[in-house]
Amino acid sequence: MSAEKVTQLSQTKRMFGELSFGPQDVKLYGQYTYGIAGERFFREIKDNGRIMGTRCQKCQLVYLPPRIYCERCFAELKEWVEVEGKGRVHSYTAVHVDLDGNRLNEPILMAIVEFPGIYGGFVHKLGEIEPRDVRIGLKVEVVLKREEEREGSILDIEYFKPGMFD
Amino acid sequence: MSAGRVAIVGVGYTPFRPITPDVSFREMVYEAAAKAYEDAGIEPQKDLDACVTCQDDFEHGRSIWNEQTPDSLGAVLKPVGTIPGDGIYGLIDAYMQIRSGLRNVVVVETHSKASNMITRNYLLAHAPDPIYNKPLSQHPYYIAGMEMNRFLYETGNTKEQCAMVAVKNRRNALSNPVAAYGQKSAVEDVLGSEMISYPLTELDTSSHADGGIVMVLASEDRARSLAGKPVWIKGVGWCSETPWLESRNWGEAVYAKLAADMAYRIAKINEPREDIDFAEVDDTFSYKELQHLEALGLCQRGMAGRMTSDGVTQRQGELPVNVSGGSLGVGHLVEATGLQKVLEVVLQLRGEAGKRQLDNARVGLAQSWRGIPYASGAVAILSRE
Ligand SMILES: [Zn+2]
């Protein structure tokens, strides 16, 4: 409704702002606590190389990643069970661009990995496989970083690779 | 206090544009609001009982952002409710305030100034879970790539049919004078455009646009006393799936199904395919239109692609979908996306859609999706009678 419309970006007055959460160039610091479930989950991976979920007896559900409550019946969950790191690709994609929109030289394979009888799984990378060989239903197994390299994060899992198992 | 019907009695909007360097967000909202009040024939300071405004903070790069709108909306010293979510949620809030008998006239505001966010992908990359997902640090559209892949796998719909959605909606946008991305294109253009995250290509994704949308809602009594053509809100629904990527359904838009079930129940619609004349559904990505059509019960599961390739969802088809151009053709309006869909339904029902006017528009459905990485959304059903 203004009488004169500006048509050149360079003619406009703008204030540039920064909103940054990165370790460099930081304007805002924040932290995310792992919580009870996350703490135990990542300690088990880091210290024992085990993937652990929590189980709701009533709903017959094992949560992965673990939660201390059941989203169905809302019970508090205290039972922990080990989940064998052998699953299947529920879906996958090959990512061709980075966050700046640049083309990647090699696409990165990402997948949702599910495990038999488990509610949940992992969203993670696939490795040791070519994009053309990936398919939904592919058997994959977890590849952990070496113990001394693990830090207690989701990146302690290096990727999932094609697995040979029944 | 009557629990009567609720109508949309006025709409105002700015043209949707890829960039809006000439105006501030306030000026954009002012333009949309002034048009909406003119359309409704009301004076805000005198007639407005309350306002609802829908914006996400992060999308605008500043905190507690949606407190910023009262002045440009004529709503200073009025009750203002803020929703950090899609505009259809604001519409539903206003509907409930009136339906409950608490208010007579409520305005809903939402806008996009997406062009202000220079590093948008980084912004979106903050949305996935910071402990379990974000450290993997990928372009966030990988989530759409995985969802599209699983959806096509489960339903048998094809990439080509997704591309047909993108072609149709951009083509439709050519007949919408306020759409930003109208284009004549071919299926091969979409399939051959740059791969973003397999099987999702660049032209399968919507680009952002700026714009403001304001709607005035009124009780039946009040609507009858105003000069304009009321459009009635017959049913609303909304639903959220589990927020965990690891646990949610990747092949089916369950949130849209349950939101629609609720809206159909309120609107007393038993046969959506019979009773809904046209729909504006979320098409942030081409495959989402197909996934949402199936979830909304507007076709059988696995048949949305076929329905698209058969031309059913074309403007001249039996069930026109995204005649406005949708997000693919109009531009993705961030939290204003859902209200753009409502806007098109209102214009069609009022017979004011110009060149793209449908012949038989009596009942229309608008649906929104909150967007990556979530599985939640809302539905509104509007009627001429
Ligand atoms: Zn339970």
XYZ file of C-alpha atoms and ligand atoms in Angstrom:
552
model
C 0.000 0.000 0.000
C 3.028 2.228 0.036
C 3.005 4.762 -2.748
C 6.466 3.947 -4.050
C 7.632 0.392 -4.349
C 11.310 -0.334 -3.995
C 12.448 -2.682 -6.721
C 16.187 -2.990 -6.078
C 17.444 -4.936 -3.086
C 20.380 -2.550 -2.807
C 18.016 0.372 -2.312
C 16.514 -1.121 0.807
C 17.553 -0.459 4.359
C 18.248 -3.640 6.245
C 19.633 -4.605 9.602
C 21.672 -7.762 9.518
C 21.425 -10.009 12.537
C 23.268 -13.119 13.560
C 21.692 -16.092 15.211
C 24.335 -18.630 15.915
C 24.587 -21.707 18.106
C 27.895 -23.007 16.812
C 31.131 -23.278 18.771
C 32.647 -20.575 16.607
C 31.129 -17.156 16.281
C 28.912 -17.761 19.276
C 26.203 -15.345 20.236
C 24.064 -17.729 22.238
C 25.159 -20.618 24.402
C 22.865 -23.463 25.220
C 22.941 -27.018 26.456
C 20.733 -30.057 26.185
C 20.753 -32.451 29.122
C 20.553 -36.123 28.206
C 18.267 -37.001 31.074
C 17.985 -40.291 32.921
C 17.268 -42.421 29.858
C 19.819 -40.720 27.604
C 22.555 -40.857 30.233
C 22.248 -44.617 30.682
C 21.767 -45.239 26.946
C 24.947 -43.434 25.949
C 26.987 -44.804 28.878
C 26.063 -48.342 27.826
C 27.224 -47.649 24.289
C 30.375 -45.868 25.386
C 31.493 -48.182 28.185
C 30.001 -51.543 27.249
C 29.357 -51.322 23.518
C 25.732 -52.283 24.165
C 22.513 -50.831 22.817
C 19.885 -50.728 25.530
C 16.202 -49.896 25.356
C 13.476 -49.592 27.974
C 10.524 -51.913 28.060
C 6.874 -51.422 28.832
C 5.561 -54.714 30.139
C 1.950 -53.731 29.731
C 2.183 -52.563 26.105
C 4.846 -55.100 25.131
C 6.946 -52.304 23.644
C 10.688 -51.767 23.791
C 11.609 -48.148 23.306
C 14.665 -47.229 21.283
C 16.032 -44.674 21.967
C 14.933 -45.439 25.511
C 12.465 -43.305 27.401
C 11.560 -43.495 31.080
C 7.872 -43.425 30.263
C 5.568 -45.237 27.862
C 3.876 -42.950 25.340
C 0.947 -45.358 25.053
C -0.033 -46.196 28.639
C 2.022 -43.465 30.311
C 3.592 -45.841 32.813
C 7.053 -45.139 34.163
C 9.547 -47.548 32.610
C 12.315 -49.074 34.716
C 13.088 -52.273 32.865
C 16.124 -52.112 30.590
C 16.759 -54.681 27.868
C 19.628 -55.144 25.470
C 18.850 -54.737 21.777
C 21.073 -56.676 19.430
C 22.518 -54.243 16.915
C 21.173 -56.117 13.918
C 18.288 -54.585 12.086
C 16.847 -53.641 8.755
C 16.647 -50.506 6.671
C 13.101 -49.194 7.093
C 13.803 -46.356 4.679
C 16.835 -44.568 3.292
C 17.956 -41.627 1.223
C 21.089 -40.376 -0.483
C 21.747 -36.753 0.475
C 23.296 -34.738 -2.349
C 23.593 -31.257 -0.844
C 25.152 -29.740 2.249
C 23.573 -27.149 4.524
C 24.851 -24.326 2.335
C 23.181 -25.886 -0.676
C 26.481 -27.000 -2.262
C 26.566 -30.284 -4.130
C 28.398 -33.058 -2.321
C 31.050 -34.959 -4.251
C 29.771 -38.224 -2.823
C 26.174 -38.527 -1.647
C 25.742 -39.445 2.023
C 23.514 -42.412 2.749
C 21.076 -41.928 5.604
C 18.641 -44.530 6.895
C 16.057 -45.366 9.480
C 17.130 -48.648 10.987
C 14.557 -50.799 12.739
C 14.959 -53.888 14.871
C 12.625 -56.868 15.299
C 10.065 -56.232 17.988
C 11.415 -52.789 18.857
C 9.407 -49.561 18.867
C 11.872 -47.152 17.311
C 15.419 -47.606 16.121
C 18.059 -45.279 14.780
C 18.268 -42.521 12.237
C 21.864 -42.833 11.130
C 24.351 -43.152 8.291
C 24.963 -46.231 6.186
C 28.533 -47.238 5.385
C 30.509 -49.878 3.485
C 27.872 -49.883 0.750
C 27.263 -48.169 -2.577
C 24.056 -46.154 -3.044
C 22.844 -48.459 -5.821
C 22.999 -51.460 -3.485
C 20.812 -50.018 -0.755
C 17.197 -51.060 -0.572
C 14.383 -51.033 1.934
C 14.535 -54.209 4.012
C 18.332 -54.531 3.742
C 19.887 -56.269 6.760
C 22.324 -53.999 8.546
C 24.396 -54.099 11.710
C 25.783 -51.406 13.916
C 29.420 -50.294 13.625
C 30.647 -48.603 16.793
C 33.688 -46.413 17.064
C 36.623 -47.938 18.914
C 36.111 -47.752 22.664
C 38.800 -45.137 23.237
C 37.195 -42.857 20.632
C 33.684 -42.986 22.066
C 32.443 -39.857 23.761
C 28.908 -40.695 24.798
C 27.049 -39.362 21.796
C 25.017 -40.688 18.900
C 28.232 -40.346 16.889
C 29.728 -43.210 18.922
C 27.858 -45.181 16.311
C 29.938 -44.758 13.193
C 27.295 -46.085 10.816
C 25.323 -49.198 9.966
C 26.806 -51.629 7.449
C 25.284 -54.495 5.500
C 25.004 -57.492 7.804
C 24.960 -61.238 7.259
C 22.494 -62.791 9.663
C 19.111 -64.517 9.734
C -24.443 -17.468 24.967
C -25.154 -19.389 21.809
C -23.092 -22.268 20.590
C -23.937 -21.321 17.045
C -22.156 -21.439 13.757
C -18.966 -19.598 12.931
C -18.187 -17.881 9.643
C -15.187 -16.349 7.944
C -16.543 -12.912 7.065
C -13.463 -11.184 5.736
C -10.095 -12.034 4.195
C -7.112 -9.853 3.389
C -3.755 -10.808 1.941
C -0.716 -9.427 0.238
C 0.666 -10.856 -2.986
C 3.024 -13.748 -2.242
C 6.536 -12.939 -3.405
C 9.968 -14.616 -3.162
C 11.395 -11.462 -1.579
C 9.771 -8.358 -0.105
C 12.640 -5.925 0.359
C 10.369 -2.895 0.110
C 8.240 -3.582 3.191
C 8.758 -4.597 6.804
C 6.726 -7.450 8.235
C 4.574 -4.904 10.071
C 3.703 -3.129 6.851
C 2.848 -6.441 5.260
C 0.533 -7.341 8.140
C -1.004 -3.862 8.013
C -1.809 -4.242 4.331
C -3.398 -7.673 4.828
C -5.331 -6.522 7.914
C -6.643 -3.326 6.305
C -7.896 -5.360 3.360
C -9.518 -7.944 5.651
C -11.389 -5.309 7.669
C -12.510 -3.588 4.483
C -13.675 -6.936 3.144
C -15.578 -7.732 6.350
C -16.947 -4.216 6.670
C -15.749 -3.765 10.233
C -13.595 -1.317 12.146
C -11.024 -3.153 14.219
C -10.841 -0.849 17.226
C -14.628 -0.852 17.551
C -15.599 -4.330 16.404
C -12.806 -6.752 17.267
C -13.283 -8.823 20.401
C -9.964 -10.680 20.201
C -7.022 -11.630 17.989
C -4.977 -14.737 17.355
C -1.551 -14.491 15.763
C 0.557 -17.419 14.528
C 4.311 -17.229 14.067
C 7.350 -19.225 15.004
C 10.169 -17.325 16.700
C 13.042 -19.073 14.997
C 11.562 -18.501 11.556
C 12.001 -14.795 12.090
C 15.329 -14.892 13.848
C 14.155 -13.216 16.992
C 12.617 -14.142 20.304
C 9.019 -13.845 21.535
C 8.270 -12.704 18.081
C 4.549 -13.149 17.820
C 3.963 -10.459 20.460
C 4.910 -8.031 17.699
C 1.676 -7.934 15.745
C -1.004 -6.034 17.746
C -0.280 -2.566 16.339
C -0.191 -3.554 12.681
C -3.398 -5.507 13.242
C -5.412 -2.750 14.900
C -5.387 -4.862 18.042
C -3.569 -2.740 20.617
C -5.286 -3.096 24.022
C -7.246 -6.129 22.804
C -6.996 -9.726 23.986
C -4.296 -11.257 21.771
C -3.445 -14.935 21.769
C -0.172 -16.096 20.253
C 0.348 -19.496 18.680
C 3.808 -20.566 17.564
C 2.366 -22.769 14.870
C 0.545 -23.000 11.567
C -2.265 -20.572 10.786
C -5.006 -23.223 10.721
C -4.369 -23.724 14.437
C -5.061 -19.988 14.848
C -8.239 -20.319 12.819
C -9.329 -23.183 15.045
C -8.556 -21.145 18.165
C -10.684 -18.243 16.898
C -13.443 -20.672 15.887
C -13.530 -22.124 19.390
C -13.631 -18.695 21.035
C -16.696 -17.808 18.981
C -18.292 -21.232 19.073
C -18.105 -21.262 22.848
C -19.989 -17.980 22.978
C -17.061 -16.086 24.455
C -16.587 -13.705 21.485
C -18.462 -12.418 18.481
C -15.657 -11.205 16.217
C -12.102 -12.587 16.243
C -9.289 -11.901 13.792
C -6.562 -14.398 12.854
C -3.225 -13.184 11.556
C -0.230 -14.993 10.137
C 2.549 -14.036 7.783
C 5.796 -15.171 6.276
C 8.937 -13.104 5.967
C 10.960 -16.161 5.063
C 13.298 -14.098 2.898
C 14.655 -12.465 6.050
C 16.283 -15.751 7.044
C 19.423 -15.871 4.988
C 20.690 -19.226 6.261
C 17.389 -21.076 6.368
C 18.746 -24.616 6.167
C 20.788 -24.096 9.294
C 17.661 -22.889 11.020
C 15.733 -25.985 10.007
C 18.670 -28.165 11.017
C 18.015 -27.018 14.601
C 14.596 -28.672 14.607
C 15.505 -32.374 14.843
C 16.314 -33.776 18.289
C 19.560 -32.184 19.506
C 20.835 -35.382 21.150
C 19.750 -38.218 18.871
C 19.448 -36.621 15.411
C 21.096 -33.224 15.076
C 24.705 -34.409 15.563
C 24.399 -36.224 12.218
C 24.290 -32.746 10.745
C 22.735 -33.289 7.336
C 20.661 -31.030 5.133
C 17.289 -31.419 6.900
C 15.531 -32.445 3.695
C 17.071 -35.884 4.196
C 14.070 -36.488 6.420
C 11.740 -35.776 3.492
C 13.835 -38.027 1.251
C 13.460 -40.941 3.658
C 9.748 -40.312 4.089
C 9.130 -40.073 0.342
C 11.058 -43.283 -0.245
C 9.093 -45.221 2.357
C 5.761 -43.756 1.243
C 6.350 -44.777 -2.376
C 7.563 -48.224 -1.263
C 4.494 -48.906 0.862
C 1.869 -47.532 -1.488
C 3.181 -48.253 -4.969
C 2.824 -44.620 -5.962
C 5.701 -43.466 -8.177
C 8.236 -40.647 -8.468
C 6.656 -39.795 -11.810
C 3.292 -39.308 -10.137
C 4.919 -37.077 -7.528
C 6.435 -35.060 -10.367
C 2.948 -34.730 -11.889
C 1.840 -33.037 -8.677
C 4.662 -30.507 -8.975
C 3.820 -29.842 -12.630
C 0.091 -29.475 -11.910
C 0.474 -27.120 -8.963
C 2.974 -24.798 -10.652
C 0.729 -24.769 -13.705
C -2.286 -23.904 -11.531
C -0.296 -21.045 -10.048
C -0.169 -19.403 -13.484
C -3.862 -18.605 -13.015
C -3.337 -17.197 -9.553
C -2.187 -13.578 -9.791
C -0.715 -13.612 -6.266
C 1.292 -16.846 -6.673
C 5.078 -16.524 -6.789
C 6.174 -19.649 -8.660
C 3.747 -20.260 -11.517
C 5.439 -22.233 -14.266
C 4.721 -24.446 -17.219
C 6.890 -27.503 -16.817
C 7.025 -31.172 -17.697
C 7.387 -34.311 -15.597
C 10.886 -34.770 -17.044
C 11.866 -31.323 -15.766
C 10.997 -32.355 -12.233
C 12.630 -35.777 -12.450
C 15.710 -34.290 -14.096
C 16.164 -31.386 -11.694
C 18.968 -31.573 -9.159
C 18.725 -34.418 -6.678
C 18.382 -33.031 -3.170
C 17.885 -36.211 -1.194
C 16.917 -39.291 -3.168
C 14.215 -39.649 -4.430
C 13.378 -35.997 -3.718
C 14.508 -33.555 -6.419
C 14.740 -29.796 -6.315
C 11.460 -29.333 -8.213
C 9.723 -31.758 -5.861
C 10.255 -29.148 -3.147
C 8.489 -25.836 -2.668
C 10.422 -22.586 -2.471
C 9.656 -19.977 0.136
C 7.629 -16.829 -0.323
C 6.725 -13.830 1.821
C 3.222 -12.595 2.455
C 0.604 -11.746 5.045
C -2.865 -13.260 5.520
C -5.561 -11.960 7.855
C -9.039 -13.411 8.364
C -12.004 -12.103 10.298
C -14.283 -14.669 11.938
C -17.705 -13.923 13.357
C -20.631 -15.569 15.103
C -23.678 -16.389 13.008
C -25.675 -13.426 14.319
C -22.852 -11.036 13.603
C -22.099 -12.581 10.222
C -25.710 -12.120 9.149
C -25.571 -8.423 9.994
C -22.482 -7.822 7.843
C -22.661 -7.086 4.160
C -20.197 -9.713 2.871
C -20.690 -13.349 1.907
C -20.041 -15.523 4.946
C -18.161 -18.782 4.497
C -19.038 -21.273 7.222
C -16.576 -23.339 9.188
C -18.214 -26.773 9.244
C -15.529 -28.789 10.952
C -11.992 -28.589 12.288
C -9.472 -31.146 13.468
C -5.842 -31.446 14.414
C -3.478 -34.156 15.562
C 0.157 -34.818 16.468
C 2.060 -38.062 15.957
C 4.930 -39.022 18.243
C 7.713 -36.442 17.871
C 10.384 -39.170 17.687
C 11.710 -39.758 14.186
C 12.714 -43.247 15.274
C 9.181 -44.274 16.221
C 6.827 -42.464 13.934
C 5.018 -43.798 10.911
C 7.025 -43.070 7.756
C 4.692 -44.443 5.152
C 1.384 -42.918 6.147
C 0.347 -39.439 7.361
C -1.539 -40.711 10.405
C -1.715 -37.195 11.857
C -3.656 -36.000 8.789
C -5.955 -39.023 8.920
C -6.899 -38.415 12.544
C -7.209 -34.651 12.060
C -9.550 -35.285 9.132
C -11.557 -37.875 11.073
C -12.183 -35.228 13.728
C -13.128 -32.556 11.199
C -15.430 -34.916 9.281
C -17.132 -35.929 12.522
C -17.832 -32.308 13.462
C -18.940 -31.473 9.923
C -21.104 -34.627 9.819
C -19.374 -35.827 6.679
C -19.551 -39.589 6.192
C -18.325 -39.852 2.636
C -15.525 -37.319 2.193
C -15.010 -38.185 -1.460
C -18.697 -37.456 -2.118
C -19.084 -34.433 0.075
C -15.828 -32.548 -0.495
C -15.870 -30.692 -3.829
C -12.232 -29.554 -3.815
C -9.240 -29.486 -1.506
C -6.163 -27.454 -0.732
C -3.782 -29.882 0.951
C -0.245 -29.553 2.141
C 2.241 -29.905 -0.719
C 5.446 -28.673 0.872
C 6.957 -31.544 -1.114
C 5.245 -33.100 -4.119
C 4.820 -36.501 -2.454
C 3.099 -34.902 0.535
C 0.084 -34.043 -1.629
C -0.326 -37.722 -2.521
C 0.292 -38.886 1.037
C -2.172 -36.343 2.407
C -4.917 -37.127 -0.130
C -4.795 -40.751 0.988
C -4.743 -39.840 4.678
C -7.686 -37.475 4.238
C -9.729 -40.331 2.818
C -10.149 -38.563 -0.528
C -8.941 -41.729 -2.232
C -7.951 -45.255 -1.302
C -4.492 -45.861 0.067
C -2.078 -46.283 -2.822
C -4.423 -44.594 -5.300
C -3.414 -40.931 -5.028
C -0.797 -41.247 -7.736
C -3.236 -42.939 -10.077
C -5.830 -40.283 -9.311
C -3.236 -37.644 -10.221
C -2.126 -39.268 -13.460
C -5.786 -39.755 -14.420
C -6.319 -36.007 -14.086
C -8.866 -36.243 -11.268
C -7.023 -33.612 -9.220
C -6.634 -31.152 -12.100
C -8.628 -27.936 -12.030
C -11.073 -29.483 -14.554
C -11.075 -32.836 -12.749
C -13.622 -34.365 -10.422
C -11.691 -33.435 -7.292
C -9.554 -30.359 -7.941
C -6.573 -30.240 -5.554
C -4.451 -27.166 -4.922
C -6.124 -25.047 -7.565
C -4.370 -22.056 -5.993
C -1.043 -23.547 -6.990
C -0.395 -24.905 -3.509
C 2.915 -24.336 -1.799
C 4.745 -25.588 -4.880
C 3.179 -22.851 -7.000
C 2.278 -20.093 -4.554
C 5.442 -20.451 -2.479
C 5.849 -21.954 0.962
C 4.679 -19.389 3.493
C 6.124 -20.965 6.642
C 3.434 -20.681 9.354
C 1.099 -18.837 6.971
C 0.932 -21.878 4.699
C -2.243 -23.348 6.173
C -4.132 -20.067 5.981
C -3.158 -19.661 2.325
C -4.997 -22.926 1.779
C -7.994 -21.695 3.750
C -7.846 -18.455 1.769
C -8.162 -20.303 -1.532
C -11.116 -22.298 -0.211
C -12.817 -19.063 0.892
C -12.261 -17.362 -2.470
C -13.563 -20.393 -4.363
C -16.645 -20.690 -2.144
C -17.375 -16.999 -2.586
C -17.012 -17.321 -6.353
C -14.145 -14.835 -6.322
C -11.299 -16.991 -7.596
C -11.168 -15.245 -10.961
C -9.721 -17.210 -13.830
C -9.287 -20.334 -11.720
C -12.848 -20.301 -10.344
C -14.331 -23.791 -10.000
C -17.874 -24.359 -11.234
C -19.165 -26.449 -8.446
C -17.500 -25.220 -5.272
C -19.835 -25.798 -2.332
C -17.702 -27.560 0.261
C -13.906 -27.308 0.424
C -11.190 -28.736 2.645
C -7.941 -27.076 3.727
C -5.131 -29.035 5.396
C -1.753 -28.129 6.814
C 1.373 -29.960 7.919
C 3.723 -28.428 10.450
C 6.718 -29.453 8.382
C 10.058 -31.116 8.842
C 10.852 -32.927 11.081
C 7.382 -33.351 12.529
C 4.262 -35.376 11.836
C 1.427 -33.098 12.882
C -1.180 -31.008 11.157
C -4.646 -29.545 10.995
C -7.777 -29.660 8.831
C -10.607 -27.176 8.273
C -13.771 -27.828 6.270
C -15.592 -24.813 4.890
C -18.945 -24.478 3.211
C -20.949 -21.916 1.288
C -24.101 -22.881 3.197
Zn 2.852 -48.885 27.969
